[in-house]
Amino acid sequence: MSEPVDLASLSGLEQLEAMVAGDVTVPIGRTLGYRAIEVEKGRVVFEGTPTLAAYNPIGTVHGGWMATLLDSACACAVHSMLKPGQAYTTLEIKTVFHKALKADIPVRAEGRIVQMGRRAGFAEADLRGVDGTLYATATSTCLVMERAG
């Protein structure tokens, strides 16, 4: 049996690599049916397939499902830039919905750093079908801070 991962001692990139490898699970991803599949410094890709459980009353995937994937992609792009002992939180996110999404269409949310500073990270993301169809985009600002001891 392997030892539990001590996330606090790892850089943000190392934490995300552990997530992609399956050594760390993220409850929101399990709940909404998406997972990180690629990570490098300044870039993260999440993949998911919405089900009918994510539908709104008008018969399409709720914008909150798409916004959550985009928030994860933007925030984890910032997360990938953190040093050991740092943390972050999303200060704001702007999401634009370009096309309605239906159940059982696999999508990928790719987040990228726009600019990373000492106290703030700026990121963008797009949500596309695996066929390249653009469903939504987002921009986000994250506050970077030292992790409480």
mmCIF file with all atom_site columns, C-alpha atoms in Angstrom:
data_model
loop_
_atom_site.group_PDB
_atom_site.id
_atom_site.type_symbol
_atom_site.label_atom_id
_atom_site.label_alt_id
_atom_site.label_comp_id
_atom_site.label_asym_id
_atom_site.label_entity_id
_atom_site.label_seq_id
_atom_site.pdbx_PDB_ins_code
_atom_site.Cartn_x
_atom_site.Cartn_y
_atom_site.Cartn_z
_atom_site.occupancy
_atom_site.B_iso_or_equiv
_atom_site.pdbx_formal_charge
_atom_site.auth_seq_id
_atom_site.auth_comp_id
_atom_site.auth_asym_id
_atom_site.auth_atom_id
_atom_site.pdbx_PDB_model_num
ATOM 1   C CA . MET A 1 1   ? 0.000   0.000  0.000   1.00 0.00 ? 1   MET A CA 1
ATOM 2   C CA . SER A 1 2   ? 1.426   3.395  -0.963  1.00 0.00 ? 2   SER A CA 1
ATOM 3   C CA . GLU A 1 3   ? 1.880   6.345  1.363   1.00 0.00 ? 3   GLU A CA 1
ATOM 4   C CA . PRO A 1 4   ? -0.659  9.202  1.132   1.00 0.00 ? 4   PRO A CA 1
ATOM 5   C CA . VAL A 1 5   ? 0.496   12.117 -0.989  1.00 0.00 ? 5   VAL A CA 1
ATOM 6   C CA . ASP A 1 6   ? 1.654   15.140 1.094   1.00 0.00 ? 6   ASP A CA 1
ATOM 7   C CA . LEU A 1 7   ? 0.239   17.824 -1.188  1.00 0.00 ? 7   LEU A CA 1
ATOM 8   C CA . ALA A 1 8   ? 1.524   20.758 0.878   1.00 0.00 ? 8   ALA A CA 1
ATOM 9   C CA . SER A 1 9   ? 5.132   19.799 0.156   1.00 0.00 ? 9   SER A CA 1
ATOM 10  C CA . LEU A 1 10  ? 4.600   19.708 -3.634  1.00 0.00 ? 10  LEU A CA 1
ATOM 11  C CA . SER A 1 11  ? 4.550   22.458 -6.234  1.00 0.00 ? 11  SER A CA 1
ATOM 12  C CA . GLY A 1 12  ? 1.247   23.162 -7.934  1.00 0.00 ? 12  GLY A CA 1
ATOM 13  C CA . LEU A 1 13  ? 2.428   21.350 -11.055 1.00 0.00 ? 13  LEU A CA 1
ATOM 14  C CA . GLU A 1 14  ? 3.420   18.294 -9.003  1.00 0.00 ? 14  GLU A CA 1
ATOM 15  C CA . GLN A 1 15  ? 0.013   18.309 -7.271  1.00 0.00 ? 15  GLN A CA 1
ATOM 16  C CA . LEU A 1 16  ? -1.759  18.394 -10.638 1.00 0.00 ? 16  LEU A CA 1
ATOM 17  C CA . GLU A 1 17  ? 0.486   15.655 -12.031 1.00 0.00 ? 17  GLU A CA 1
ATOM 18  C CA . ALA A 1 18  ? -0.570  13.489 -9.067  1.00 0.00 ? 18  ALA A CA 1
ATOM 19  C CA . MET A 1 19  ? -4.199  14.247 -9.923  1.00 0.00 ? 19  MET A CA 1
ATOM 20  C CA . VAL A 1 20  ? -3.746  13.254 -13.585 1.00 0.00 ? 20  VAL A CA 1
ATOM 21  C CA . ALA A 1 21  ? -1.944  10.067 -12.491 1.00 0.00 ? 21  ALA A CA 1
ATOM 22  C CA . GLY A 1 22  ? -4.916  9.167  -10.267 1.00 0.00 ? 22  GLY A CA 1
ATOM 23  C CA . ASP A 1 23  ? -2.993  9.477  -6.989  1.00 0.00 ? 23  ASP A CA 1
ATOM 24  C CA . VAL A 1 24  ? -5.292  12.331 -5.876  1.00 0.00 ? 24  VAL A CA 1
ATOM 25  C CA . THR A 1 25  ? -9.045  12.462 -6.407  1.00 0.00 ? 25  THR A CA 1
ATOM 26  C CA . VAL A 1 26  ? -11.076 15.644 -6.653  1.00 0.00 ? 26  VAL A CA 1
ATOM 27  C CA . PRO A 1 27  ? -14.666 15.363 -5.374  1.00 0.00 ? 27  PRO A CA 1
ATOM 28  C CA . ILE A 1 28  ? -16.171 18.006 -7.716  1.00 0.00 ? 28  ILE A CA 1
ATOM 29  C CA . GLY A 1 29  ? -14.777 16.161 -10.729 1.00 0.00 ? 29  GLY A CA 1
ATOM 30  C CA . ARG A 1 30  ? -16.262 12.892 -9.502  1.00 0.00 ? 30  ARG A CA 1
ATOM 31  C CA . THR A 1 31  ? -19.605 14.560 -8.822  1.00 0.00 ? 31  THR A CA 1
ATOM 32  C CA . LEU A 1 32  ? -19.862 16.276 -12.212 1.00 0.00 ? 32  LEU A CA 1
ATOM 33  C CA . GLY A 1 33  ? -18.115 13.596 -14.275 1.00 0.00 ? 33  GLY A CA 1
ATOM 34  C CA . TYR A 1 34  ? -14.914 15.273 -15.446 1.00 0.00 ? 34  TYR A CA 1
ATOM 35  C CA . ARG A 1 35  ? -11.194 14.788 -14.846 1.00 0.00 ? 35  ARG A CA 1
ATOM 36  C CA . ALA A 1 36  ? -7.821  16.322 -15.647 1.00 0.00 ? 36  ALA A CA 1
ATOM 37  C CA . ILE A 1 37  ? -6.136  14.514 -18.527 1.00 0.00 ? 37  ILE A CA 1
ATOM 38  C CA . GLU A 1 38  ? -3.151  16.762 -19.363 1.00 0.00 ? 38  GLU A CA 1
ATOM 39  C CA . VAL A 1 39  ? -1.039  19.162 -17.370 1.00 0.00 ? 39  VAL A CA 1
ATOM 40  C CA . GLU A 1 40  ? 2.092   21.189 -17.974 1.00 0.00 ? 40  GLU A CA 1
ATOM 41  C CA . LYS A 1 41  ? 3.331   24.453 -16.538 1.00 0.00 ? 41  LYS A CA 1
ATOM 42  C CA . GLY A 1 42  ? 0.725   27.084 -17.442 1.00 0.00 ? 42  GLY A CA 1
ATOM 43  C CA . ARG A 1 43  ? -1.683  24.693 -19.204 1.00 0.00 ? 43  ARG A CA 1
ATOM 44  C CA . VAL A 1 44  ? -4.282  22.147 -18.064 1.00 0.00 ? 44  VAL A CA 1
ATOM 45  C CA . VAL A 1 45  ? -6.880  20.091 -19.962 1.00 0.00 ? 45  VAL A CA 1
ATOM 46  C CA . PHE A 1 46  ? -10.012 18.615 -18.393 1.00 0.00 ? 46  PHE A CA 1
ATOM 47  C CA . GLU A 1 47  ? -12.283 16.131 -20.135 1.00 0.00 ? 47  GLU A CA 1
ATOM 48  C CA . GLY A 1 48  ? -15.890 15.255 -19.366 1.00 0.00 ? 48  GLY A CA 1
ATOM 49  C CA . THR A 1 49  ? -19.148 14.076 -20.852 1.00 0.00 ? 49  THR A CA 1
ATOM 50  C CA . PRO A 1 50  ? -22.335 15.622 -19.485 1.00 0.00 ? 50  PRO A CA 1
ATOM 51  C CA . THR A 1 51  ? -25.308 13.396 -18.725 1.00 0.00 ? 51  THR A CA 1
ATOM 52  C CA . LEU A 1 52  ? -29.017 14.160 -18.509 1.00 0.00 ? 52  LEU A CA 1
ATOM 53  C CA . ALA A 1 53  ? -28.396 14.852 -14.792 1.00 0.00 ? 53  ALA A CA 1
ATOM 54  C CA . ALA A 1 54  ? -26.780 18.166 -15.899 1.00 0.00 ? 54  ALA A CA 1
ATOM 55  C CA . TYR A 1 55  ? -29.809 19.314 -17.914 1.00 0.00 ? 55  TYR A CA 1
ATOM 56  C CA . ASN A 1 56  ? -31.699 22.532 -17.295 1.00 0.00 ? 56  ASN A CA 1
ATOM 57  C CA . PRO A 1 57  ? -35.487 22.877 -17.852 1.00 0.00 ? 57  PRO A CA 1
ATOM 58  C CA . ILE A 1 58  ? -35.062 23.820 -21.545 1.00 0.00 ? 58  ILE A CA 1
ATOM 59  C CA . GLY A 1 59  ? -33.359 20.545 -22.448 1.00 0.00 ? 59  GLY A CA 1
ATOM 60  C CA . THR A 1 60  ? -29.676 21.446 -22.678 1.00 0.00 ? 60  THR A CA 1
ATOM 61  C CA . VAL A 1 61  ? -26.685 21.103 -20.362 1.00 0.00 ? 61  VAL A CA 1
ATOM 62  C CA . HIS A 1 62  ? -26.888 23.700 -17.590 1.00 0.00 ? 62  HIS A CA 1
ATOM 63  C CA . GLY A 1 63  ? -24.431 26.564 -17.990 1.00 0.00 ? 63  GLY A CA 1
ATOM 64  C CA . GLY A 1 64  ? -23.185 25.881 -14.471 1.00 0.00 ? 64  GLY A CA 1
ATOM 65  C CA . TRP A 1 65  ? -21.785 22.518 -15.596 1.00 0.00 ? 65  TRP A CA 1
ATOM 66  C CA . MET A 1 66  ? -19.839 24.189 -18.407 1.00 0.00 ? 66  MET A CA 1
ATOM 67  C CA . ALA A 1 67  ? -18.770 27.099 -16.161 1.00 0.00 ? 67  ALA A CA 1
ATOM 68  C CA . THR A 1 68  ? -17.454 24.652 -13.549 1.00 0.00 ? 68  THR A CA 1
ATOM 69  C CA . LEU A 1 69  ? -15.237 22.923 -16.117 1.00 0.00 ? 69  LEU A CA 1
ATOM 70  C CA . LEU A 1 70  ? -13.992 26.300 -17.343 1.00 0.00 ? 70  LEU A CA 1
ATOM 71  C CA . ASP A 1 71  ? -13.335 27.496 -13.776 1.00 0.00 ? 71  ASP A CA 1
ATOM 72  C CA . SER A 1 72  ? -11.354 24.327 -13.088 1.00 0.00 ? 72  SER A CA 1
ATOM 73  C CA . ALA A 1 73  ? -9.334  24.785 -16.291 1.00 0.00 ? 73  ALA A CA 1
ATOM 74  C CA . CYS A 1 74  ? -8.534  28.452 -15.613 1.00 0.00 ? 74  CYS A CA 1
ATOM 75  C CA . ALA A 1 75  ? -7.807  27.954 -11.926 1.00 0.00 ? 75  ALA A CA 1
ATOM 76  C CA . CYS A 1 76  ? -5.656  24.875 -12.451 1.00 0.00 ? 76  CYS A CA 1
ATOM 77  C CA . ALA A 1 77  ? -3.606  26.702 -15.101 1.00 0.00 ? 77  ALA A CA 1
ATOM 78  C CA . VAL A 1 78  ? -2.772  29.116 -12.262 1.00 0.00 ? 78  VAL A CA 1
ATOM 79  C CA . HIS A 1 79  ? -2.372  26.184 -9.847  1.00 0.00 ? 79  HIS A CA 1
ATOM 80  C CA . SER A 1 80  ? 0.283   24.707 -12.162 1.00 0.00 ? 80  SER A CA 1
ATOM 81  C CA . MET A 1 81  ? 2.450   27.789 -11.566 1.00 0.00 ? 81  MET A CA 1
ATOM 82  C CA . LEU A 1 82  ? 2.424   27.661 -7.741  1.00 0.00 ? 82  LEU A CA 1
ATOM 83  C CA . LYS A 1 83  ? 5.465   26.992 -5.584  1.00 0.00 ? 83  LYS A CA 1
ATOM 84  C CA . PRO A 1 84  ? 5.262   24.625 -2.601  1.00 0.00 ? 84  PRO A CA 1
ATOM 85  C CA . GLY A 1 85  ? 3.409   26.363 0.238   1.00 0.00 ? 85  GLY A CA 1
ATOM 86  C CA . GLN A 1 86  ? 1.299   28.582 -2.028  1.00 0.00 ? 86  GLN A CA 1
ATOM 87  C CA . ALA A 1 87  ? -2.460  28.449 -2.537  1.00 0.00 ? 87  ALA A CA 1
ATOM 88  C CA . TYR A 1 88  ? -4.961  30.379 -4.646  1.00 0.00 ? 88  TYR A CA 1
ATOM 89  C CA . THR A 1 89  ? -8.616  31.222 -4.962  1.00 0.00 ? 89  THR A CA 1
ATOM 90  C CA . THR A 1 90  ? -10.694 32.405 -7.893  1.00 0.00 ? 90  THR A CA 1
ATOM 91  C CA . LEU A 1 91  ? -11.492 36.112 -7.533  1.00 0.00 ? 91  LEU A CA 1
ATOM 92  C CA . GLU A 1 92  ? -13.614 36.388 -10.650 1.00 0.00 ? 92  GLU A CA 1
ATOM 93  C CA . ILE A 1 93  ? -14.544 34.444 -13.744 1.00 0.00 ? 93  ILE A CA 1
ATOM 94  C CA . LYS A 1 94  ? -16.343 35.582 -16.863 1.00 0.00 ? 94  LYS A CA 1
ATOM 95  C CA . THR A 1 95  ? -17.972 32.875 -18.956 1.00 0.00 ? 95  THR A CA 1
ATOM 96  C CA . VAL A 1 96  ? -19.375 33.284 -22.465 1.00 0.00 ? 96  VAL A CA 1
ATOM 97  C CA . PHE A 1 97  ? -21.649 30.568 -23.859 1.00 0.00 ? 97  PHE A CA 1
ATOM 98  C CA . HIS A 1 98  ? -21.297 30.180 -27.629 1.00 0.00 ? 98  HIS A CA 1
ATOM 99  C CA . LYS A 1 99  ? -23.461 27.119 -28.338 1.00 0.00 ? 99  LYS A CA 1
ATOM 100 C CA . ALA A 1 100 ? -25.872 24.873 -26.445 1.00 0.00 ? 100 ALA A CA 1
ATOM 101 C CA . LEU A 1 101 ? -24.392 21.579 -25.250 1.00 0.00 ? 101 LEU A CA 1
ATOM 102 C CA . LYS A 1 102 ? -26.343 18.316 -25.168 1.00 0.00 ? 102 LYS A CA 1
ATOM 103 C CA . ALA A 1 103 ? -25.859 15.211 -23.043 1.00 0.00 ? 103 ALA A CA 1
ATOM 104 C CA . ASP A 1 104 ? -23.396 12.524 -24.102 1.00 0.00 ? 104 ASP A CA 1
ATOM 105 C CA . ILE A 1 105 ? -21.187 14.930 -26.084 1.00 0.00 ? 105 ILE A CA 1
ATOM 106 C CA . PRO A 1 106 ? -17.603 14.587 -24.817 1.00 0.00 ? 106 PRO A CA 1
ATOM 107 C CA . VAL A 1 107 ? -15.890 17.926 -24.265 1.00 0.00 ? 107 VAL A CA 1
ATOM 108 C CA . ARG A 1 108 ? -12.487 19.245 -23.263 1.00 0.00 ? 108 ARG A CA 1
ATOM 109 C CA . ALA A 1 109 ? -11.760 22.413 -21.324 1.00 0.00 ? 109 ALA A CA 1
ATOM 110 C CA . GLU A 1 110 ? -8.267  23.746 -21.948 1.00 0.00 ? 110 GLU A CA 1
ATOM 111 C CA . GLY A 1 111 ? -6.964  26.397 -19.559 1.00 0.00 ? 111 GLY A CA 1
ATOM 112 C CA . ARG A 1 112 ? -3.910  28.571 -20.229 1.00 0.00 ? 112 ARG A CA 1
ATOM 113 C CA . ILE A 1 113 ? -2.019  31.210 -18.295 1.00 0.00 ? 113 ILE A CA 1
ATOM 114 C CA . VAL A 1 114 ? -2.324  34.699 -19.756 1.00 0.00 ? 114 VAL A CA 1
ATOM 115 C CA . GLN A 1 115 ? -0.056  36.261 -17.134 1.00 0.00 ? 115 GLN A CA 1
ATOM 116 C CA . MET A 1 116 ? 1.242   35.147 -13.774 1.00 0.00 ? 116 MET A CA 1
ATOM 117 C CA . GLY A 1 117 ? 2.295   37.600 -11.078 1.00 0.00 ? 117 GLY A CA 1
ATOM 118 C CA . ARG A 1 118 ? 3.363   37.260 -7.453  1.00 0.00 ? 118 ARG A CA 1
ATOM 119 C CA . ARG A 1 119 ? -0.155  37.892 -6.093  1.00 0.00 ? 119 ARG A CA 1
ATOM 120 C CA . ALA A 1 120 ? -2.471  37.291 -9.052  1.00 0.00 ? 120 ALA A CA 1
ATOM 121 C CA . GLY A 1 121 ? -2.766  34.874 -11.941 1.00 0.00 ? 121 GLY A CA 1
ATOM 122 C CA . PHE A 1 122 ? -4.755  35.589 -15.089 1.00 0.00 ? 122 PHE A CA 1
ATOM 123 C CA . ALA A 1 123 ? -5.993  32.693 -17.202 1.00 0.00 ? 123 ALA A CA 1
ATOM 124 C CA . GLU A 1 124 ? -8.305  31.852 -20.089 1.00 0.00 ? 124 GLU A CA 1
ATOM 125 C CA . ALA A 1 125 ? -10.027 28.657 -21.166 1.00 0.00 ? 125 ALA A CA 1
ATOM 126 C CA . ASP A 1 126 ? -12.180 27.261 -23.924 1.00 0.00 ? 126 ASP A CA 1
ATOM 127 C CA . LEU A 1 127 ? -14.635 24.381 -23.867 1.00 0.00 ? 127 LEU A CA 1
ATOM 128 C CA . ARG A 1 128 ? -14.751 22.404 -27.100 1.00 0.00 ? 128 ARG A CA 1
ATOM 129 C CA . GLY A 1 129 ? -16.237 19.165 -28.289 1.00 0.00 ? 129 GLY A CA 1
ATOM 130 C CA . VAL A 1 130 ? -13.678 16.567 -29.289 1.00 0.00 ? 130 VAL A CA 1
ATOM 131 C CA . ASP A 1 131 ? -14.703 17.456 -32.879 1.00 0.00 ? 131 ASP A CA 1
ATOM 132 C CA . GLY A 1 132 ? -13.526 21.058 -32.279 1.00 0.00 ? 132 GLY A CA 1
ATOM 133 C CA . THR A 1 133 ? -16.966 22.682 -31.807 1.00 0.00 ? 133 THR A CA 1
ATOM 134 C CA . LEU A 1 134 ? -16.661 25.709 -29.502 1.00 0.00 ? 134 LEU A CA 1
ATOM 135 C CA . TYR A 1 135 ? -19.275 25.672 -26.702 1.00 0.00 ? 135 TYR A CA 1
ATOM 136 C CA . ALA A 1 136 ? -17.973 28.259 -24.218 1.00 0.00 ? 136 ALA A CA 1
ATOM 137 C CA . THR A 1 137 ? -14.986 30.408 -23.235 1.00 0.00 ? 137 THR A CA 1
ATOM 138 C CA . ALA A 1 138 ? -13.867 32.009 -19.985 1.00 0.00 ? 138 ALA A CA 1
ATOM 139 C CA . THR A 1 139 ? -11.359 34.402 -18.493 1.00 0.00 ? 139 THR A CA 1
ATOM 140 C CA . SER A 1 140 ? -10.428 34.378 -14.842 1.00 0.00 ? 140 SER A CA 1
ATOM 141 C CA . THR A 1 141 ? -8.391  36.141 -12.176 1.00 0.00 ? 141 THR A CA 1
ATOM 142 C CA . CYS A 1 142 ? -7.022  34.168 -9.231  1.00 0.00 ? 142 CYS A CA 1
ATOM 143 C CA . LEU A 1 143 ? -5.531  35.515 -6.002  1.00 0.00 ? 143 LEU A CA 1
ATOM 144 C CA . VAL A 1 144 ? -2.258  33.795 -5.034  1.00 0.00 ? 144 VAL A CA 1
ATOM 145 C CA . MET A 1 145 ? -1.396  33.546 -1.325  1.00 0.00 ? 145 MET A CA 1
ATOM 146 C CA . GLU A 1 146 ? 0.758   31.642 1.128   1.00 0.00 ? 146 GLU A CA 1
ATOM 147 C CA . ARG A 1 147 ? -0.909  28.522 2.479   1.00 0.00 ? 147 ARG A CA 1
ATOM 148 C CA . ALA A 1 148 ? -1.899  28.801 6.141   1.00 0.00 ? 148 ALA A CA 1
ATOM 149 C CA . GLY A 1 149 ? 0.336   26.622 8.345   1.00 0.00 ? 149 GLY A CA 1
#
